[in-house]
Every structure is written in structure tokens, then in C-alpha cells.
């Protein structure tokens, strides 16, 4: 809840985790907060950004060998400047055609830091939720379009959401049954362990090989 009275407790949490893994070479970076801009309405932008700056400073102290980023829910929010962050992260679930404009607007606003799209994906849910009625073939086309453009940028890379489909989704996504159903089907691997067509887009672009 970003209450300043709770900051010492949060600081202890950051210290405990980061000092435990400070020399772990398998960690690329720490994402200080997932989609913190979604907390703006309740906590206020100034307070949220203040805590992010504070946490980033602590993180550099406790884990000086690891990079830091913040996973903003969209590219507009990712234009927020937070000190001590090593690269800019944003999540993307819009159309392929909008991605170039989205990327270049962020690149113009933040010209001096690497940009990584740390989430993108498309659900293959066949439910009735508007915006999520996507078959596996359409998911594969979406991946192909996203990756084709992303290779033309100077970004060090991207992360897809997500590897696996899920049989169960916790209520972190709310209680809307249609939204929960959609979240079950963002994976590249079906619940039976077989690959969706979109997985071939990852393999052909990265050399990734999945073994069930």
C-alpha cells in the first residue's frame, strides 16, 4: 500500500532477498515492481514513484552486480523516469500494427536506456470474452508479427507471456470468469505438454528447444 510507515519493513524484505542472491550469476535483473502504474489511482503517482526510486537505490546497494528494471504495464507508463534503473521495461498486448508507433514513442521519450518488452502475448481462449477469441493459428501470426518488428529495433530482447497454459488461475486477475479463462491460454505449451504453433516462432528466432 506504499504507506511510508511500512517502508522500513519493505526495506528489510528487499535486503533479505537481494543479499541472499547478490552473487548469483543466473539472475539477469531484478524487476522492482510489476506494473506499478496500476497502483497510481489508489496510492498516487508521486508516492509510488518515490518508493520505486527508494527501492532502486537500495537494490543497487544490496545487489550491485545485477541490473534493475521496472515492469510497466504499457509503454506510455514506461516513459516515467526512475533513478538507478538500468533498462526500461514495458508490457504489450495490443495489435501488431500499433507496436512500431508504441516503440518509437518510448524510444523518443527515453533515448538513453535499453528498452526490453518484458511481456507480450495472445490468449488462445475460445471463450466469449471480447478481445480474447483467438485461435492458435492467430496466436502464431501474432508472435510472428511482433518478433519480425522487434528484430528491427535496437532492443536487447523480449520476453513472451507465457510458456505454459494453466489449469488453474489464482484470483490475482480478479473474479471475472471470462478473464480467468483467457489467462489460462496464453501459453506456448498446452496443458498436455504439446506445443502450439506459436512455439515455432520462438524456436526459429532464438534456437529455443522445448523438451517435455
mmCIF file of C-alpha atoms in Angstrom:
data_model
loop_
_atom_site.group_PDB
_atom_site.id
_atom_site.type_symbol
_atom_site.label_atom_id
_atom_site.label_comp_id
_atom_site.label_asym_id
_atom_site.label_seq_id
_atom_site.Cartn_x
_atom_site.Cartn_y
_atom_site.Cartn_z
ATOM 1 C CA UNK A 1 0.000 0.000 0.000
ATOM 2 C CA UNK A 2 3.111 2.250 -0.145
ATOM 3 C CA UNK A 3 2.437 3.621 3.352
ATOM 4 C CA UNK A 4 5.663 5.361 4.377
ATOM 5 C CA UNK A 5 5.361 3.942 7.888
ATOM 6 C CA UNK A 6 5.803 0.482 6.342
ATOM 7 C CA UNK A 7 8.896 1.361 4.317
ATOM 8 C CA UNK A 8 11.387 0.048 6.933
ATOM 9 C CA UNK A 9 9.679 -3.359 6.797
ATOM 10 C CA UNK A 10 9.761 -3.312 2.992
ATOM 11 C CA UNK A 11 13.415 -2.279 3.110
ATOM 12 C CA UNK A 12 14.170 -5.342 5.232
ATOM 13 C CA UNK A 13 12.407 -7.535 2.697
ATOM 14 C CA UNK A 14 14.456 -6.083 -0.167
ATOM 15 C CA UNK A 15 17.660 -6.501 1.825
ATOM 16 C CA UNK A 16 16.909 -10.111 2.774
ATOM 17 C CA UNK A 17 16.135 -11.258 -0.767
ATOM 18 C CA UNK A 18 18.805 -9.338 -2.654
ATOM 19 C CA UNK A 19 21.693 -10.060 -0.310
ATOM 20 C CA UNK A 20 20.796 -13.749 -0.438
ATOM 21 C CA UNK A 21 21.157 -13.770 -4.233
ATOM 22 C CA UNK A 22 23.569 -10.870 -4.757
ATOM 23 C CA UNK A 23 26.278 -13.056 -6.335
ATOM 24 C CA UNK A 24 24.009 -15.464 -8.203
ATOM 25 C CA UNK A 25 25.141 -15.409 -11.864
ATOM 26 C CA UNK A 26 21.855 -16.892 -13.105
ATOM 27 C CA UNK A 27 19.956 -13.676 -12.299
ATOM 28 C CA UNK A 28 19.858 -11.178 -15.153
ATOM 29 C CA UNK A 29 17.990 -8.393 -13.380
ATOM 30 C CA UNK A 30 15.561 -7.505 -10.631
ATOM 31 C CA UNK A 31 12.105 -6.222 -11.603
ATOM 32 C CA UNK A 32 11.347 -3.976 -8.631
ATOM 33 C CA UNK A 33 7.567 -3.901 -9.063
ATOM 34 C CA UNK A 34 5.166 -5.437 -11.533
ATOM 35 C CA UNK A 35 3.016 -2.804 -13.288
ATOM 36 C CA UNK A 36 3.280 -0.134 -10.563
ATOM 37 C CA UNK A 37 1.349 2.393 -12.656
ATOM 38 C CA UNK A 38 -1.781 0.361 -11.887
ATOM 39 C CA UNK A 39 -1.284 1.451 -8.276
ATOM 40 C CA UNK A 40 -1.430 5.158 -9.157
ATOM 41 C CA UNK A 41 -5.211 5.574 -8.666
ATOM 42 C CA UNK A 42 -5.128 4.205 -5.131
ATOM 43 C CA UNK A 43 -1.743 5.383 -3.859
ATOM 44 C CA UNK A 44 -0.954 8.391 -6.058
ATOM 45 C CA UNK A 45 1.750 8.670 -8.707
ATOM 46 C CA UNK A 46 4.105 10.759 -6.577
ATOM 47 C CA UNK A 47 4.155 8.252 -3.711
ATOM 48 C CA UNK A 48 4.520 5.206 -5.952
ATOM 49 C CA UNK A 49 7.361 6.776 -7.938
ATOM 50 C CA UNK A 50 9.031 7.879 -4.717
ATOM 51 C CA UNK A 51 9.019 4.319 -3.383
ATOM 52 C CA UNK A 52 10.326 2.948 -6.697
ATOM 53 C CA UNK A 53 13.244 5.389 -6.609
ATOM 54 C CA UNK A 54 13.945 4.479 -2.997
ATOM 55 C CA UNK A 55 13.769 0.733 -3.699
ATOM 56 C CA UNK A 56 16.037 1.047 -6.739
ATOM 57 C CA UNK A 57 18.667 2.826 -4.696
ATOM 58 C CA UNK A 58 18.524 0.088 -2.050
ATOM 59 C CA UNK A 59 18.683 -2.634 -4.678
ATOM 60 C CA UNK A 60 21.866 -1.216 -6.176
ATOM 61 C CA UNK A 61 23.390 -1.249 -2.710
ATOM 62 C CA UNK A 62 22.419 -4.821 -1.889
ATOM 63 C CA UNK A 63 22.886 -6.401 -5.341
ATOM 64 C CA UNK A 64 25.447 -4.273 -7.186
ATOM 65 C CA UNK A 65 26.198 -6.988 -9.771
ATOM 66 C CA UNK A 66 22.629 -7.252 -11.088
ATOM 67 C CA UNK A 67 20.669 -4.983 -13.376
ATOM 68 C CA UNK A 68 17.448 -3.251 -12.318
ATOM 69 C CA UNK A 69 14.215 -2.558 -14.162
ATOM 70 C CA UNK A 70 10.511 -1.876 -13.563
ATOM 71 C CA UNK A 71 7.826 -3.770 -15.471
ATOM 72 C CA UNK A 72 5.383 -1.040 -16.505
ATOM 73 C CA UNK A 73 2.009 -2.232 -17.803
ATOM 74 C CA UNK A 74 2.321 -0.211 -21.012
ATOM 75 C CA UNK A 75 4.836 1.831 -22.964
ATOM 76 C CA UNK A 76 3.314 5.184 -22.017
ATOM 77 C CA UNK A 77 3.804 4.494 -18.322
ATOM 78 C CA UNK A 78 7.341 3.277 -19.092
ATOM 79 C CA UNK A 79 8.251 6.849 -20.035
ATOM 80 C CA UNK A 80 8.391 7.560 -16.286
ATOM 81 C CA UNK A 81 11.951 8.324 -15.221
ATOM 82 C CA UNK A 82 13.098 6.415 -12.146
ATOM 83 C CA UNK A 83 16.691 6.825 -10.986
ATOM 84 C CA UNK A 84 19.081 3.847 -10.804
ATOM 85 C CA UNK A 85 17.140 1.755 -13.366
ATOM 86 C CA UNK A 86 19.420 0.134 -15.958
ATOM 87 C CA UNK A 87 16.877 -0.606 -18.666
ATOM 88 C CA UNK A 88 13.257 0.235 -19.426
ATOM 89 C CA UNK A 89 10.601 -2.497 -19.430
ATOM 90 C CA UNK A 90 7.045 -2.454 -20.692
ATOM 91 C CA UNK A 91 4.262 -4.976 -21.350
ATOM 92 C CA UNK A 92 2.374 -5.180 -24.636
ATOM 93 C CA UNK A 93 -0.887 -6.909 -25.552
ATOM 94 C CA UNK A 94 -2.156 -4.637 -28.333
ATOM 95 C CA UNK A 95 -2.131 -5.204 -32.096
ATOM 96 C CA UNK A 96 0.984 -5.851 -34.154
ATOM 97 C CA UNK A 97 0.266 -2.771 -36.263
ATOM 98 C CA UNK A 98 0.413 -0.449 -33.238
ATOM 99 C CA UNK A 99 3.740 -1.733 -31.933
ATOM 100 C CA UNK A 100 6.062 0.393 -34.125
ATOM 101 C CA UNK A 101 4.343 3.620 -33.038
ATOM 102 C CA UNK A 102 4.378 2.448 -29.429
ATOM 103 C CA UNK A 103 8.055 1.571 -29.509
ATOM 104 C CA UNK A 104 9.272 4.717 -31.273
ATOM 105 C CA UNK A 105 7.293 6.972 -28.933
ATOM 106 C CA UNK A 106 9.011 5.312 -25.985
ATOM 107 C CA UNK A 107 12.387 5.407 -27.729
ATOM 108 C CA UNK A 108 11.955 9.157 -28.313
ATOM 109 C CA UNK A 109 10.987 9.775 -24.685
ATOM 110 C CA UNK A 110 13.794 7.578 -23.293
ATOM 111 C CA UNK A 111 16.671 7.807 -25.788
ATOM 112 C CA UNK A 112 19.492 6.771 -23.486
ATOM 113 C CA UNK A 113 18.457 3.426 -21.938
ATOM 114 C CA UNK A 114 17.926 -0.032 -23.450
ATOM 115 C CA UNK A 115 14.264 -0.973 -23.955
ATOM 116 C CA UNK A 116 13.019 -4.516 -23.334
ATOM 117 C CA UNK A 117 9.462 -5.656 -23.931
ATOM 118 C CA UNK A 118 9.191 -7.937 -20.911
ATOM 119 C CA UNK A 119 5.705 -9.256 -21.659
ATOM 120 C CA UNK A 120 3.782 -9.836 -24.866
ATOM 121 C CA UNK A 121 1.318 -12.498 -25.850
ATOM 122 C CA UNK A 122 -2.099 -13.517 -27.088
ATOM 123 C CA UNK A 123 -4.565 -15.885 -25.451
ATOM 124 C CA UNK A 124 -5.906 -18.805 -27.476
ATOM 125 C CA UNK A 125 -9.043 -18.941 -25.361
ATOM 126 C CA UNK A 126 -12.078 -19.908 -27.416
ATOM 127 C CA UNK A 127 -14.444 -18.348 -24.887
ATOM 128 C CA UNK A 128 -16.806 -15.462 -25.446
ATOM 129 C CA UNK A 129 -14.665 -12.686 -23.961
ATOM 130 C CA UNK A 130 -14.327 -9.803 -26.404
ATOM 131 C CA UNK A 131 -10.717 -9.448 -27.466
ATOM 132 C CA UNK A 132 -9.717 -12.979 -26.465
ATOM 133 C CA UNK A 133 -11.386 -15.081 -29.167
ATOM 134 C CA UNK A 134 -8.092 -16.096 -30.746
ATOM 135 C CA UNK A 135 -7.311 -19.493 -32.180
ATOM 136 C CA UNK A 136 -3.841 -20.972 -32.055
ATOM 137 C CA UNK A 137 -3.119 -20.042 -35.667
ATOM 138 C CA UNK A 138 -3.858 -16.406 -34.891
ATOM 139 C CA UNK A 139 -1.571 -16.562 -31.862
ATOM 140 C CA UNK A 140 1.212 -17.846 -34.131
ATOM 141 C CA UNK A 141 0.629 -14.987 -36.589
ATOM 142 C CA UNK A 142 0.707 -12.520 -33.714
ATOM 143 C CA UNK A 143 4.039 -13.861 -32.470
ATOM 144 C CA UNK A 144 5.468 -13.752 -35.996
ATOM 145 C CA UNK A 145 4.443 -10.114 -36.456
ATOM 146 C CA UNK A 146 5.687 -8.982 -33.044
ATOM 147 C CA UNK A 147 9.052 -10.700 -33.434
ATOM 148 C CA UNK A 148 9.522 -9.525 -37.029
ATOM 149 C CA UNK A 149 9.249 -5.905 -35.935
ATOM 150 C CA UNK A 150 11.202 -6.361 -32.725
ATOM 151 C CA UNK A 151 14.218 -7.666 -34.657
ATOM 152 C CA UNK A 152 14.383 -4.305 -36.437
ATOM 153 C CA UNK A 153 14.815 -2.409 -33.162
ATOM 154 C CA UNK A 154 17.962 -1.965 -31.116
ATOM 155 C CA UNK A 155 16.392 -3.743 -28.162
ATOM 156 C CA UNK A 156 18.482 -6.428 -26.456
ATOM 157 C CA UNK A 157 15.462 -8.742 -26.465
ATOM 158 C CA UNK A 158 11.928 -9.524 -25.380
ATOM 159 C CA UNK A 159 10.005 -11.946 -23.154
ATOM 160 C CA UNK A 160 6.738 -13.609 -24.068
ATOM 161 C CA UNK A 161 3.820 -14.346 -21.751
ATOM 162 C CA UNK A 162 3.826 -17.190 -21.198
ATOM 163 C CA UNK A 163 5.444 -20.620 -21.609
ATOM 164 C CA UNK A 164 2.635 -22.822 -20.262
ATOM 165 C CA UNK A 165 -1.131 -22.895 -20.321
ATOM 166 C CA UNK A 166 -2.612 -23.344 -16.856
ATOM 167 C CA UNK A 167 -5.382 -25.478 -15.424
ATOM 168 C CA UNK A 168 -5.825 -23.070 -12.518
ATOM 169 C CA UNK A 169 -5.524 -19.283 -12.256
ATOM 170 C CA UNK A 170 -5.466 -17.575 -8.829
ATOM 171 C CA UNK A 171 -7.689 -14.596 -8.184
ATOM 172 C CA UNK A 172 -4.914 -12.058 -8.780
ATOM 173 C CA UNK A 173 -6.671 -11.375 -12.077
ATOM 174 C CA UNK A 174 -9.978 -10.672 -10.358
ATOM 175 C CA UNK A 175 -13.129 -12.736 -10.219
ATOM 176 C CA UNK A 176 -14.324 -12.360 -13.814
ATOM 177 C CA UNK A 177 -14.691 -15.962 -15.115
ATOM 178 C CA UNK A 178 -14.061 -14.910 -18.702
ATOM 179 C CA UNK A 179 -10.876 -13.049 -17.794
ATOM 180 C CA UNK A 180 -9.651 -16.005 -15.768
ATOM 181 C CA UNK A 181 -10.398 -18.372 -18.655
ATOM 182 C CA UNK A 182 -8.456 -16.151 -21.041
ATOM 183 C CA UNK A 183 -5.461 -16.106 -18.703
ATOM 184 C CA UNK A 184 -5.297 -19.897 -18.802
ATOM 185 C CA UNK A 185 -4.477 -19.941 -22.507
ATOM 186 C CA UNK A 186 -1.598 -17.501 -23.101
ATOM 187 C CA UNK A 187 0.942 -20.344 -23.134
ATOM 188 C CA UNK A 188 3.065 -21.760 -25.925
ATOM 189 C CA UNK A 189 2.737 -25.214 -24.369
ATOM 190 C CA UNK A 190 -0.691 -26.786 -23.873
ATOM 191 C CA UNK A 191 -1.575 -28.377 -20.548
ATOM 192 C CA UNK A 192 -0.932 -31.820 -22.075
ATOM 193 C CA UNK A 193 2.672 -30.827 -22.854
ATOM 194 C CA UNK A 194 2.272 -30.444 -26.629
ATOM 195 C CA UNK A 195 3.393 -27.315 -28.439
ATOM 196 C CA UNK A 196 1.140 -24.712 -30.011
ATOM 197 C CA UNK A 197 2.097 -23.362 -33.449
ATOM 198 C CA UNK A 198 3.362 -20.113 -31.896
ATOM 199 C CA UNK A 199 6.176 -22.055 -30.226
ATOM 200 C CA UNK A 200 7.798 -22.480 -33.648
ATOM 201 C CA UNK A 201 8.143 -18.689 -33.894
ATOM 202 C CA UNK A 202 10.202 -18.669 -30.700
ATOM 203 C CA UNK A 203 12.311 -21.643 -31.835
ATOM 204 C CA UNK A 204 13.047 -20.218 -35.283
ATOM 205 C CA UNK A 205 14.069 -16.864 -33.854
ATOM 206 C CA UNK A 206 16.038 -17.974 -30.808
ATOM 207 C CA UNK A 207 17.119 -21.586 -31.194
ATOM 208 C CA UNK A 208 14.906 -22.452 -28.210
ATOM 209 C CA UNK A 209 14.112 -26.152 -27.913
ATOM 210 C CA UNK A 210 11.392 -27.456 -25.612
ATOM 211 C CA UNK A 211 11.590 -30.949 -24.157
ATOM 212 C CA UNK A 212 8.510 -32.230 -22.365
#
